Coordinates of C-alpha atoms in Angstrom, one line a residue:
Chain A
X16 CA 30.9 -55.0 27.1
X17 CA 30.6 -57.3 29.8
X18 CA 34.2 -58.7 29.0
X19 CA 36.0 -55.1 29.1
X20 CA 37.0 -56.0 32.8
X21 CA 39.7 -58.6 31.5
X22 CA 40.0 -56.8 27.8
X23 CA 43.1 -54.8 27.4
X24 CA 42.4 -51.4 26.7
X25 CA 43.1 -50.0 23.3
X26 CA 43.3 -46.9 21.0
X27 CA 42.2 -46.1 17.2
X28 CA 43.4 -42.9 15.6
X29 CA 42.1 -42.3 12.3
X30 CA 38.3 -42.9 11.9
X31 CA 38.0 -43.5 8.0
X32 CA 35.8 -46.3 6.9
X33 CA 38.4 -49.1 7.5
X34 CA 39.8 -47.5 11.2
X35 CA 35.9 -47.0 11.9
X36 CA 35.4 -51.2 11.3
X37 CA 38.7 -51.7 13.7
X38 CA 37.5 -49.9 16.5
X39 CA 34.0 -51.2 16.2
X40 CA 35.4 -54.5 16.2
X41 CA 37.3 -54.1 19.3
X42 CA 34.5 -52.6 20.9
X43 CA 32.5 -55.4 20.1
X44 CA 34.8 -58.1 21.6
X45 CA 34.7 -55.7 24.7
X46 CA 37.9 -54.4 24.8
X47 CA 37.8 -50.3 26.1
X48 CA 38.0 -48.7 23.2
X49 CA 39.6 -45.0 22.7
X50 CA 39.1 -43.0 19.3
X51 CA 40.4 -40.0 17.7
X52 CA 40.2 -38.1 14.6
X53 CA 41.4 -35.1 12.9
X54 CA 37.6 -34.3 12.2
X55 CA 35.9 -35.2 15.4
X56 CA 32.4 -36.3 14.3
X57 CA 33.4 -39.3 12.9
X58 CA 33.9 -40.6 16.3
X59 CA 30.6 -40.1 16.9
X60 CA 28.7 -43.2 15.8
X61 CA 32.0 -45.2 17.9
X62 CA 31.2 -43.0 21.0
X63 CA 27.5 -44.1 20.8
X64 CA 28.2 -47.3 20.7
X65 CA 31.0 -47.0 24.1
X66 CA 34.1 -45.7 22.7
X67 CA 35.3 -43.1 25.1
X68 CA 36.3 -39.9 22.4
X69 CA 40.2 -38.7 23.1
X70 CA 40.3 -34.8 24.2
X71 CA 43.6 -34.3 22.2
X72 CA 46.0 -36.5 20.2
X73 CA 48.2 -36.5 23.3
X74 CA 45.8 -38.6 25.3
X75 CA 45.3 -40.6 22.1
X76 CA 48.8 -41.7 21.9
X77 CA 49.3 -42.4 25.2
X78 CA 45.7 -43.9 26.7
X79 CA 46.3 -47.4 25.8
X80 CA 48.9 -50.0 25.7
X81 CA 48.2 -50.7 22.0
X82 CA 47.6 -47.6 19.7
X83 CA 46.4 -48.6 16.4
X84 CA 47.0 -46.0 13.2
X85 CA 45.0 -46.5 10.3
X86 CA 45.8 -42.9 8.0
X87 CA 45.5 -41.8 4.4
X88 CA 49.1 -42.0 4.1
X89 CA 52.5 -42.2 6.0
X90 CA 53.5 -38.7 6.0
X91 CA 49.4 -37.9 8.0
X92 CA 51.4 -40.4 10.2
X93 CA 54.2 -38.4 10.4
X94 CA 52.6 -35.5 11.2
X95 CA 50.3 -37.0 13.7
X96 CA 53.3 -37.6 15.8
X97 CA 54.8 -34.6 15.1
X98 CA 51.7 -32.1 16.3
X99 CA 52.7 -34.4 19.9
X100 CA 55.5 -34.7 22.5
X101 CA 53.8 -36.9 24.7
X102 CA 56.2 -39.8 26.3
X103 CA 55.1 -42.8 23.6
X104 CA 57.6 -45.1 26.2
X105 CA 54.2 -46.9 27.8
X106 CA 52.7 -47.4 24.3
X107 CA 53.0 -49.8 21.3
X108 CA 52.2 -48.3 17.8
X109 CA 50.2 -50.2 15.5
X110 CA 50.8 -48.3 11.9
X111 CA 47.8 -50.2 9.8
X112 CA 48.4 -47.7 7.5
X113 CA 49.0 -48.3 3.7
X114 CA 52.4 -47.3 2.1
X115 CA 55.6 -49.2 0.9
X116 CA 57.9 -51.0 2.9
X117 CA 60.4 -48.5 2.9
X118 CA 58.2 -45.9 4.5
X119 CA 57.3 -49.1 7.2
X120 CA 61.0 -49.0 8.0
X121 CA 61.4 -45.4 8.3
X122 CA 58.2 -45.0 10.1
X123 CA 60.1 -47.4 12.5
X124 CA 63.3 -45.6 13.4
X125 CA 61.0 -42.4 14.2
X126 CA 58.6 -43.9 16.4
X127 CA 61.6 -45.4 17.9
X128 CA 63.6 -42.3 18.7
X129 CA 60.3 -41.5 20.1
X130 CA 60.8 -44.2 22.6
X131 CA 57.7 -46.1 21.4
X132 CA 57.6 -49.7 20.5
X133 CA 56.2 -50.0 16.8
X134 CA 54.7 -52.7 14.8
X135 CA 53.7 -52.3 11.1
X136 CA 50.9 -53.8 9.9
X137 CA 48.9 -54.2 6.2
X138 CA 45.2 -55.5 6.1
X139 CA 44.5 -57.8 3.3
X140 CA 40.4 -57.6 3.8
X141 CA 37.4 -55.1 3.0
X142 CA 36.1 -53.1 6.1
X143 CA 32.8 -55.6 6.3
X144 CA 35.2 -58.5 6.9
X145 CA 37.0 -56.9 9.8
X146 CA 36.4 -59.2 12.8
X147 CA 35.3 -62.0 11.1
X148 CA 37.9 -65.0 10.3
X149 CA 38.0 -63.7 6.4
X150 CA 40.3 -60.6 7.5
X151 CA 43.9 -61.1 7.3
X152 CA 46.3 -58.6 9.2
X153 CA 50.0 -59.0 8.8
X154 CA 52.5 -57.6 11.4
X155 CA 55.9 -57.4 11.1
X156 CA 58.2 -56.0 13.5
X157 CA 59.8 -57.1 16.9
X158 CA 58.0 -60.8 17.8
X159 CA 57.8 -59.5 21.5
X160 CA 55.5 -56.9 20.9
X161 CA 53.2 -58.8 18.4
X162 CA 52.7 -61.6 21.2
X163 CA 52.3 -58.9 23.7
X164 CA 49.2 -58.1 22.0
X165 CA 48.2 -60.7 20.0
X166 CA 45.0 -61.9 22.0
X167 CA 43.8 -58.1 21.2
X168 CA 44.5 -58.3 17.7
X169 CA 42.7 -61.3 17.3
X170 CA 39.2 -59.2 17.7
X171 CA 40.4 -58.0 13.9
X172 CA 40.3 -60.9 12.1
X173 CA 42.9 -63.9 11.3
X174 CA 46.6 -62.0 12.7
X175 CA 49.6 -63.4 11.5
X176 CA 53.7 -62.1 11.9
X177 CA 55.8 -62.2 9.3
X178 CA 59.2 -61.4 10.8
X179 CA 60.9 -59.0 12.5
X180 CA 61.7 -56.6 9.5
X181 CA 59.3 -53.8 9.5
X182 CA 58.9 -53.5 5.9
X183 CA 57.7 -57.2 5.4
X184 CA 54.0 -56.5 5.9
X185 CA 54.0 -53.9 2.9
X186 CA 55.9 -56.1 1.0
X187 CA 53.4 -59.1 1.5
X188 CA 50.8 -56.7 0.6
X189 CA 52.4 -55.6 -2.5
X190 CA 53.0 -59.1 -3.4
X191 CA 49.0 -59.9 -2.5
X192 CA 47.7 -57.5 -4.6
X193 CA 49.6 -58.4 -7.0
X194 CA 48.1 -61.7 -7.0
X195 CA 44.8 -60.1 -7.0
X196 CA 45.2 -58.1 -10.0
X197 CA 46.6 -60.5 -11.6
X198 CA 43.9 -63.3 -11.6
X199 CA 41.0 -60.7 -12.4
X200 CA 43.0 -59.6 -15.0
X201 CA 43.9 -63.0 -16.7
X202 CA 40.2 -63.6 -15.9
X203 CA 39.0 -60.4 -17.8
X204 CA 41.5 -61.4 -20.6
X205 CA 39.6 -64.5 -21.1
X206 CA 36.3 -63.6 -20.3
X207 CA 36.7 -60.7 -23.7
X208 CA 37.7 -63.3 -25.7
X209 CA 35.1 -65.6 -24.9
X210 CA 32.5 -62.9 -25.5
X211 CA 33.6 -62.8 -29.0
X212 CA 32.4 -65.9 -29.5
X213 CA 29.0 -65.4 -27.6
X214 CA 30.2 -66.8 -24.0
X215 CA 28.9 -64.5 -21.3
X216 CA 30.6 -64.2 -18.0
X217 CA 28.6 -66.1 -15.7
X218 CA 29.5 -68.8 -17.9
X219 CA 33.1 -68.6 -18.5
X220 CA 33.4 -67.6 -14.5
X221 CA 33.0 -71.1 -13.2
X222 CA 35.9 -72.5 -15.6
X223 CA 38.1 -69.5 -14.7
X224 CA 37.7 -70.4 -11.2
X225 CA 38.5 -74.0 -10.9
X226 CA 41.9 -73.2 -13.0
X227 CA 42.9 -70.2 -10.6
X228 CA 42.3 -72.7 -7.7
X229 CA 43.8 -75.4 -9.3
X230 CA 47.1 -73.4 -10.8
X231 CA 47.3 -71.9 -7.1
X232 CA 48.1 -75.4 -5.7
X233 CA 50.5 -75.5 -7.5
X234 CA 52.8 -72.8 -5.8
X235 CA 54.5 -74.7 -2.7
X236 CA 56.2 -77.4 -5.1
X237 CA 56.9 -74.8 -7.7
X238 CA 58.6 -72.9 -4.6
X239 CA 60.7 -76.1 -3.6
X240 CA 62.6 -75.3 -7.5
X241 CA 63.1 -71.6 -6.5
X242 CA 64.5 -72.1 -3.1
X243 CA 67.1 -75.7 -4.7
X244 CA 67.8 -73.4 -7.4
X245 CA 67.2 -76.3 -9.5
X246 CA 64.5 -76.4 -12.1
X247 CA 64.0 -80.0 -13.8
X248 CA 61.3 -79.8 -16.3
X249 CA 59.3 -82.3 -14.6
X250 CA 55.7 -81.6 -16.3
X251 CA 56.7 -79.3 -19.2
X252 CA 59.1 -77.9 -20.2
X253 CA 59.3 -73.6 -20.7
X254 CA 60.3 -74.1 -24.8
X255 CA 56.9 -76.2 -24.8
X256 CA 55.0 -73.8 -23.0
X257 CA 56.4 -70.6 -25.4
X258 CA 54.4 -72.3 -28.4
X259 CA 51.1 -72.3 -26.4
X260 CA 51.9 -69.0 -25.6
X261 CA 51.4 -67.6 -29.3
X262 CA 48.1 -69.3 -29.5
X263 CA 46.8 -66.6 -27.0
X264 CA 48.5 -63.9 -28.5
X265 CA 46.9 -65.0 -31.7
X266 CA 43.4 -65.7 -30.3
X267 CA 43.5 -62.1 -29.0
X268 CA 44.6 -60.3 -32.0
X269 CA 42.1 -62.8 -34.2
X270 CA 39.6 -61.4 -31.5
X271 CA 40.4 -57.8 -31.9
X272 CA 40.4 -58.1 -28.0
X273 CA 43.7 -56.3 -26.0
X274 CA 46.8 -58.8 -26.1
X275 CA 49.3 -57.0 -23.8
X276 CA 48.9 -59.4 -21.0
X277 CA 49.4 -62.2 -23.3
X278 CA 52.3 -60.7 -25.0
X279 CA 54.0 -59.9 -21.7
X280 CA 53.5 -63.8 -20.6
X281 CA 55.3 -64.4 -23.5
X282 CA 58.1 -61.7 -23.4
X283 CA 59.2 -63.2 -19.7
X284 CA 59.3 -66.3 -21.2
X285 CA 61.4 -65.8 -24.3
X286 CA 64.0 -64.0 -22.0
X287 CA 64.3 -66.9 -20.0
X288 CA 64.7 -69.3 -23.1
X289 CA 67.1 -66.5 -24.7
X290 CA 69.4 -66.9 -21.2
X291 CA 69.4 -70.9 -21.8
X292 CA 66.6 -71.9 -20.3
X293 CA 64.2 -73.6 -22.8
X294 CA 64.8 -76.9 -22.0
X295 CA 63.6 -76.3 -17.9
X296 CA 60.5 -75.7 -15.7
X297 CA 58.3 -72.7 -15.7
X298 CA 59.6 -71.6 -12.4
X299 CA 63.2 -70.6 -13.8
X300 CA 61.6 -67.1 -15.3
X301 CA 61.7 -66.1 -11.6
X302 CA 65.5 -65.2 -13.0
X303 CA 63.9 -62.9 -15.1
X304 CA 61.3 -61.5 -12.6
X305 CA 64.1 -60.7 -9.9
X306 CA 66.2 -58.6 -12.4
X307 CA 64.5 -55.1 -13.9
X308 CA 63.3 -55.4 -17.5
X309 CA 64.9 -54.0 -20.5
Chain B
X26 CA 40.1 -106.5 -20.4
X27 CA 36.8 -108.0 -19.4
X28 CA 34.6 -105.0 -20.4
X29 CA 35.4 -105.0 -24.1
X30 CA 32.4 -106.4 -25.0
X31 CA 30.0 -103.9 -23.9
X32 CA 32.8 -101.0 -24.0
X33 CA 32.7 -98.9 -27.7
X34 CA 35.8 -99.4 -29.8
X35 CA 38.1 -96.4 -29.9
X36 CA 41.1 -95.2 -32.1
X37 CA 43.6 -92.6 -31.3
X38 CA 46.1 -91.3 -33.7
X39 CA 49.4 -90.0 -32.8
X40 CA 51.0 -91.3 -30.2
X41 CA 52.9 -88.7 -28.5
X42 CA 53.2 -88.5 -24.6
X43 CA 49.5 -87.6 -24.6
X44 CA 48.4 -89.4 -27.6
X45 CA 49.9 -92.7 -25.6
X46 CA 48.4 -91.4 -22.5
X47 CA 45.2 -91.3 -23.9
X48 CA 45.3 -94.8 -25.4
X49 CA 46.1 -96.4 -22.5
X50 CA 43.2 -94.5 -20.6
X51 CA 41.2 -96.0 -23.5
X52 CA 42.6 -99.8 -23.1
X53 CA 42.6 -99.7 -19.0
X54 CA 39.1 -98.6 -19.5
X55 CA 38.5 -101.7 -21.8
X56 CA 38.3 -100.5 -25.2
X57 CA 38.8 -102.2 -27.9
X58 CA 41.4 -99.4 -28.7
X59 CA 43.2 -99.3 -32.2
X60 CA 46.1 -96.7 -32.4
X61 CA 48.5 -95.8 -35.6
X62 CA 51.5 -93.7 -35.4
X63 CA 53.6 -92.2 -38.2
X64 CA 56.6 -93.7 -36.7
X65 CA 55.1 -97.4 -35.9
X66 CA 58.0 -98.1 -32.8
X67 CA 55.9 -95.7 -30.5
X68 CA 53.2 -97.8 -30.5
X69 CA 54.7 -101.3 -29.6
X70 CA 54.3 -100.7 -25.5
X71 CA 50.4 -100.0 -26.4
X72 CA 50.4 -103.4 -28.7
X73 CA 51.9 -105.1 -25.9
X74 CA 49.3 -103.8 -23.5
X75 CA 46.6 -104.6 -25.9
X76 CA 45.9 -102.4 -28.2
X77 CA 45.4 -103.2 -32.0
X78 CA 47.9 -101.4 -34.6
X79 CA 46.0 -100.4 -37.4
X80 CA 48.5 -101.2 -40.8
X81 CA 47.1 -98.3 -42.6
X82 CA 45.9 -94.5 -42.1
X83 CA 43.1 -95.4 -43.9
X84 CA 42.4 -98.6 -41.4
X85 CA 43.4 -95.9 -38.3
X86 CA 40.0 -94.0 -40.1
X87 CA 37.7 -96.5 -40.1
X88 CA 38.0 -98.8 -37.9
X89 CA 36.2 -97.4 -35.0
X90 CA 33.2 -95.2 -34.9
X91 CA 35.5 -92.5 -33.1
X92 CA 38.6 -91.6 -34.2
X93 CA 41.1 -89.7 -31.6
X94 CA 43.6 -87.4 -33.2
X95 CA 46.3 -85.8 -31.0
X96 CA 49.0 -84.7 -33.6
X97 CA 51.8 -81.8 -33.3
X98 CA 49.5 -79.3 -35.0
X99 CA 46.5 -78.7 -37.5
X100 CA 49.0 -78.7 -40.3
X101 CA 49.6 -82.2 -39.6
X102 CA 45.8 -83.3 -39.1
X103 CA 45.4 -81.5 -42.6
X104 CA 48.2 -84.0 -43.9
X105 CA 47.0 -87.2 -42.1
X106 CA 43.3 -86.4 -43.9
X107 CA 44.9 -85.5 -47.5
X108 CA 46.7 -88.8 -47.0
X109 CA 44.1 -91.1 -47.1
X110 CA 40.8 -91.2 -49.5
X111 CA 38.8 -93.4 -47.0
X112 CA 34.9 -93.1 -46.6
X113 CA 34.9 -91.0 -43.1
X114 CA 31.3 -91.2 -43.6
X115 CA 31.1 -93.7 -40.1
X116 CA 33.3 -91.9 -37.7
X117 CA 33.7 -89.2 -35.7
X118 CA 36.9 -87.5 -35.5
X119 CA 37.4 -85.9 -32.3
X120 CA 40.8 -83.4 -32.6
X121 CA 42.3 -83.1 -29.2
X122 CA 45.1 -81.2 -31.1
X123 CA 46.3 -77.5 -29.8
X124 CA 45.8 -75.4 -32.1
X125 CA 43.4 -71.7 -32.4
X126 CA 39.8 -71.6 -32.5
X127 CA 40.5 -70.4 -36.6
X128 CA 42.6 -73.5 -36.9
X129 CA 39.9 -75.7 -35.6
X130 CA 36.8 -74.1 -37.3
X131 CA 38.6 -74.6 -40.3
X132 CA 39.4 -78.6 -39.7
X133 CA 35.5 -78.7 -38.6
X134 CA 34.5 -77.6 -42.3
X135 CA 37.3 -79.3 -44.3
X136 CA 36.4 -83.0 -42.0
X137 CA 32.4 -81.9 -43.0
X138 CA 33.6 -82.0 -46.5
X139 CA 34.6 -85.0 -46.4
X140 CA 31.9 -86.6 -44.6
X141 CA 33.1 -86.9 -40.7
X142 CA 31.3 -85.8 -37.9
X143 CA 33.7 -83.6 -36.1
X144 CA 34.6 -82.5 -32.5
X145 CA 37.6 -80.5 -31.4
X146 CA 38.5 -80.4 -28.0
X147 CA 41.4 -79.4 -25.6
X148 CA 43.2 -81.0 -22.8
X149 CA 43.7 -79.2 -20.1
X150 CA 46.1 -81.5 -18.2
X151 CA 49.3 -83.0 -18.1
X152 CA 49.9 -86.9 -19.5
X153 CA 50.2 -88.2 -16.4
X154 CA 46.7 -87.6 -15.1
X155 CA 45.1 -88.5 -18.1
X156 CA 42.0 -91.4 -16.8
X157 CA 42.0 -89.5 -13.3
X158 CA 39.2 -86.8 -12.6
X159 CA 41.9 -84.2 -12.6
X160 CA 42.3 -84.9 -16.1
X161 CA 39.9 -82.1 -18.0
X162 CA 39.0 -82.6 -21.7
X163 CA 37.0 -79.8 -23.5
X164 CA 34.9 -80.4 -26.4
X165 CA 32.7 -78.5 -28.7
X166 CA 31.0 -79.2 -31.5
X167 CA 27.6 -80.5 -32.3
X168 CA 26.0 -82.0 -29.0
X169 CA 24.9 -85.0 -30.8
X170 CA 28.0 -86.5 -31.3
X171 CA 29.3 -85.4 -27.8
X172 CA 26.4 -87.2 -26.5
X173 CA 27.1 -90.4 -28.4
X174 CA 30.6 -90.7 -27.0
X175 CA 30.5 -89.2 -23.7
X176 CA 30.7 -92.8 -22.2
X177 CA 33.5 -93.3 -24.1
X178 CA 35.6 -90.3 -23.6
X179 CA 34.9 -90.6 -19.7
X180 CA 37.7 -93.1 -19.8
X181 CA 39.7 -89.7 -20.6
X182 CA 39.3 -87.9 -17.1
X183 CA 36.5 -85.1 -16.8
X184 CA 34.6 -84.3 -20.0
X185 CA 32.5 -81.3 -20.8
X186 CA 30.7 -80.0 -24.2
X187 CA 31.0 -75.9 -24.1
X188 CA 29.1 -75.6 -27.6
X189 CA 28.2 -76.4 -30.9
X190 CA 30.9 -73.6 -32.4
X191 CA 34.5 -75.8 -32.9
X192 CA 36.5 -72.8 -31.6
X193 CA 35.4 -72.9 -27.9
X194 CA 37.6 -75.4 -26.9
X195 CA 40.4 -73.3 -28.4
X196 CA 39.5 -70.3 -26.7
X197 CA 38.8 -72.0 -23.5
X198 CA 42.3 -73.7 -23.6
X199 CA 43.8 -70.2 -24.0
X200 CA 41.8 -68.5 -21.6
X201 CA 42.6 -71.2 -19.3
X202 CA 46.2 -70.8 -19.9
X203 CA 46.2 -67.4 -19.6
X204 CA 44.9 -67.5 -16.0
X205 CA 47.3 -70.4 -15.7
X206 CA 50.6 -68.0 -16.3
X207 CA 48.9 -65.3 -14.8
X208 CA 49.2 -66.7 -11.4
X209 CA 52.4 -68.2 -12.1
X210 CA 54.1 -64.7 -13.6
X211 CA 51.9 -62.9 -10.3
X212 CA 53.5 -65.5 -7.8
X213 CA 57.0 -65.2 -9.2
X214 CA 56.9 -61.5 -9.4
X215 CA 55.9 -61.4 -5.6
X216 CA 58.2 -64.4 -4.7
X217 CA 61.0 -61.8 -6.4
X218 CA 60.6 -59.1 -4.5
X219 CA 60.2 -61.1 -1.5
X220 CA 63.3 -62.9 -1.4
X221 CA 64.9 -58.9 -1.2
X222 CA 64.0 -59.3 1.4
X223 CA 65.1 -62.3 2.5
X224 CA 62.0 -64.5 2.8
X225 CA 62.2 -67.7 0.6
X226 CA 59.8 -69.3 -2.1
X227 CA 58.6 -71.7 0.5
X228 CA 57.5 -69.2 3.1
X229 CA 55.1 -67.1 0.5
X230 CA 53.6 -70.0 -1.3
X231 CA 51.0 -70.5 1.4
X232 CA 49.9 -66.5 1.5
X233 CA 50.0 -66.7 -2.7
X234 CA 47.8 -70.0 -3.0
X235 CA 45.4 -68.4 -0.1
X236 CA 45.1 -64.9 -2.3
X237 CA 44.7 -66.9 -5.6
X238 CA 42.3 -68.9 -4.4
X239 CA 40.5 -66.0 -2.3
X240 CA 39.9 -63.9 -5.8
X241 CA 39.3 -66.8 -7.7
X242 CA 35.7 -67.3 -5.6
X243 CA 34.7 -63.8 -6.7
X244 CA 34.7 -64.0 -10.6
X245 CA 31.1 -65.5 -10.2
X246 CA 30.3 -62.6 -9.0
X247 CA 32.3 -59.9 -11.3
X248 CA 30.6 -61.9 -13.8
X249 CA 27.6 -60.8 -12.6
X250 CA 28.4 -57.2 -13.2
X251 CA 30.1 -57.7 -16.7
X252 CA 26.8 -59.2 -18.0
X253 CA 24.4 -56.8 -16.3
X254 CA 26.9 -54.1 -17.6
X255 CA 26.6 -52.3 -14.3
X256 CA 29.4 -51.9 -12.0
X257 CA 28.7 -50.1 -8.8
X258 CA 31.7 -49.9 -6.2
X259 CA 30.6 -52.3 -3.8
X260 CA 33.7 -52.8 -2.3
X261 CA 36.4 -50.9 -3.5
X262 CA 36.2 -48.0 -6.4
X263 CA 39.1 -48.4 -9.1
X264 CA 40.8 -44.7 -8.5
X265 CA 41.6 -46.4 -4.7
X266 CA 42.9 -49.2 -6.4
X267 CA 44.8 -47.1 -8.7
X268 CA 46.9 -45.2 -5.6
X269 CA 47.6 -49.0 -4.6
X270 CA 49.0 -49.8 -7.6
X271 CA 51.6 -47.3 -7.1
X272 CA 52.8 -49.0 -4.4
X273 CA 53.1 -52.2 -6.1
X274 CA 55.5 -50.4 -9.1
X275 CA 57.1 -48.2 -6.2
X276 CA 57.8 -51.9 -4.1
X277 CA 59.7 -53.1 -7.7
X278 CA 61.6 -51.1 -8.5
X279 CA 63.1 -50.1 -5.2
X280 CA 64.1 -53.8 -4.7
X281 CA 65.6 -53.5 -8.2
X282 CA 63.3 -56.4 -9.6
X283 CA 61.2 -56.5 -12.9
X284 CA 58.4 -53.8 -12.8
X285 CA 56.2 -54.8 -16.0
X286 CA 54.0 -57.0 -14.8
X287 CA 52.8 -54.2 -12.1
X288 CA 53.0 -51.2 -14.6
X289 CA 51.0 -53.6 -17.1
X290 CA 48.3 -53.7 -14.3
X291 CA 48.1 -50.3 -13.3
X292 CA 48.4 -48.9 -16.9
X293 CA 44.7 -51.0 -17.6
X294 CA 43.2 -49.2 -14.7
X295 CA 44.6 -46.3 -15.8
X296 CA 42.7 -46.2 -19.0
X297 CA 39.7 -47.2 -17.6
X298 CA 39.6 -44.2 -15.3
X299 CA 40.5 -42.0 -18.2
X300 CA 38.0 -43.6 -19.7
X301 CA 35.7 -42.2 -17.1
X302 CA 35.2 -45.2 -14.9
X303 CA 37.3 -44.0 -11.6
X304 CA 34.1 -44.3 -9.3
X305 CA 33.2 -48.2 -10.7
X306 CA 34.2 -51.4 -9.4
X307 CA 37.1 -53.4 -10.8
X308 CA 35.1 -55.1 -13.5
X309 CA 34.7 -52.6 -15.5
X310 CA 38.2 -53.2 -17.1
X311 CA 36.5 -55.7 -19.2
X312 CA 35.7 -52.5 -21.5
X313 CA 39.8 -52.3 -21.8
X314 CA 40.3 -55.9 -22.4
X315 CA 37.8 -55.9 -25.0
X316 CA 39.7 -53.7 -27.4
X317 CA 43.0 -53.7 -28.7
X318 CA 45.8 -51.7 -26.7
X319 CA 47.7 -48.5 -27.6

């Protein structure tokens, strides 16, 4: 604590495992730490180690510069702030909270008729990450108010801001876990098929790996054709790619493994081929990814 | 040209984009590389660089002790073999064509029959990196005759031998492709919904490669679990992912872009919950993906 003289003060409210790993983090890069929850003795363990325990949600919202929310849901953060009139004019609202972007933006406009300042936030880490480098925290909302308290922030992890739109962090989230789900699923795809041919997964996992990384390199040329809106088929093109793509379909049925994921991969691409595009790069299906399916 | 003396000879047949590529990795390497086309024209630039044209198929067969084929598909590797009577008896025919593992098991036993040793393999690479590192060539079939032309096939890129069975380069291509549009489809759906928002291709790429690449360095580890068959929640238990995944089919179809991919995602956990696995880690979806779908 020996740095809390020159560490700005700051406030957690909601003490589940992931708030718990925020507010321990900022205790432990000595910043004066105030805690609050709904069910008081999980601010216990915090208080033991120098949080100082809020008496009401009043003093919560309004002890610190910074007041980070981390809730089950937006509406708990709608009625936090409803059970309180305090003035929120002296304090900046960090909603860490998980929802959808729209709920960020709405969240937004109420915290601002409160007279609060308000930043949104999504964590893309585990709770045993937080304060290391490995966590990533997006912010979105006004730039003034993430630099005003980006050097506390930092104590979380790696902090970035995405923009001023409120919504963005949920969106990037959204699109993050998508990517998540995505590779362990392609990778659970081929892991089943490889087991019915006697591959376990430690040995396919390696493999799997090196072509995630390797695809993932990929994406900031592939991006340069999305944002021309020009897609020359440079390395393949998508009427080539649609034949490989009934080899996995095969493969899976052959298997007796599921072949949903494959059959979708192929779907998107067929659209795009049926709209004239079979002759072009893989990156023209995101026509057909930013229009709602049939 | 100066190693030819100590480098093996090598033929390829068909001389496609790759099949040209992969003669002139052959000839840079110093080969003595003979190649034979169906249409003869597409292999003057390879005469002209070197290489010898054999004047028959059954020449193409015999002339080297390994014998490259990389043909449209295993229809026409049947053809080029019922074309020609030749002993194979001194060869081994390594099939670099795409094709399934069925396909390829099949050529194994028919190229048997008429006594060739046989490889198939798979490239997973584009033409144009073919005789770099990048290049990656899968083979299977018997070690021995992997081992005896390893040297030779170096000139190719990166080599590997998964197996003695002649599908596992097959199923290694497709479950290499799968994770290949996997993070393409995952990248495009999140670049979609994104640009709603205003943000273009080029500003997301960077997040998308860092999450593709993040999840890729855990499948070692998820392999772990799929072979122990044990998978305790760790990190995260698969009924919180579930409530995530809402957000991600909320997100899309709010911005009006294609929901399937993220409805396809949550529909697998889905089933695995029903399924009884709610409290286990994400892995054990492999139970899901090993059985055919609804």
């Amino acid at each position: 604590m020996n740095s809390s003289e020159t560490a700005s003060p700051v406030t957690v409210i909601g003490l589940g495992l992931m708030g718990r790993a925020l507010a321990g983090a900022f205790l432990k890069a000595g910043h004066p730490t105030t805690v609050w929850n709904r069910t008081p003795a999980k601010a216990d363990p915090l208080v033991a180690e120098g949080a100082r325990r809020a008496p009401t949600v009043d003093d919560a919202l309004t002890a610190a510069p910074l007041t980070v929310l981390c809730l089950t849901d937006y509406q708990a953060v709608r009625e936090l702030l409803d059970a309180s009139d305090a003035d929120l004019g002296r304090t900046t609202l960090l909603n860490l909270t998980s929802g959808s972007s729209a709920q960020a933006r709405e969240a937004a406009r109420r915290a601002e008729r409160r007279g609060a300042r308000y930043l949104d936030g999504a964590i893309m880490a585990i709770p045993s990450t937080i304060g290391t480098a490995d966590a990533l925290v997006l912010h979105s909302g006004p730039r003034p108010d993430f630099d005003a308290h980006e050097a506390t922030l930092g104590a979380l992890g790696t902090v970035t801001h995405l923009g001023e739109d409120h919504g963005l962090a949920s969106l990037y989230d959204a699109a993050g876990l998508t990517m998540m789900w995505s590779v362990l699923n392609a990778w659970l795809q081929g892991t089943a098929l490889l087991r019915t041919a006697g591959v376990d997964a430690a040995a396919f996992a390696p493999f799997a790996r090196q072509m995630a990384a390797g695809v993932a390199e990929w994406l900031p040329g592939h991006a340069e054709q999305i944002d021309s809106g020009s897609f020359p088929a440079e390395v393949s093109a998508l009427e080539t790619d649609a034949r490989a793509m009934e080899h996995l379909i095969e493969e899976s049925e052959a298997a007796g493994i599921n072949a949903e994921l494959p059959r979708l991969i192929r779907a998107m691409a067929e659209r795009a081929i049926a709209a004239g595009h079979g002759g072009e790069q893989y990156p023209v299906l995101i026509e057909e990814f930013a229009k709602p399916g049939p």
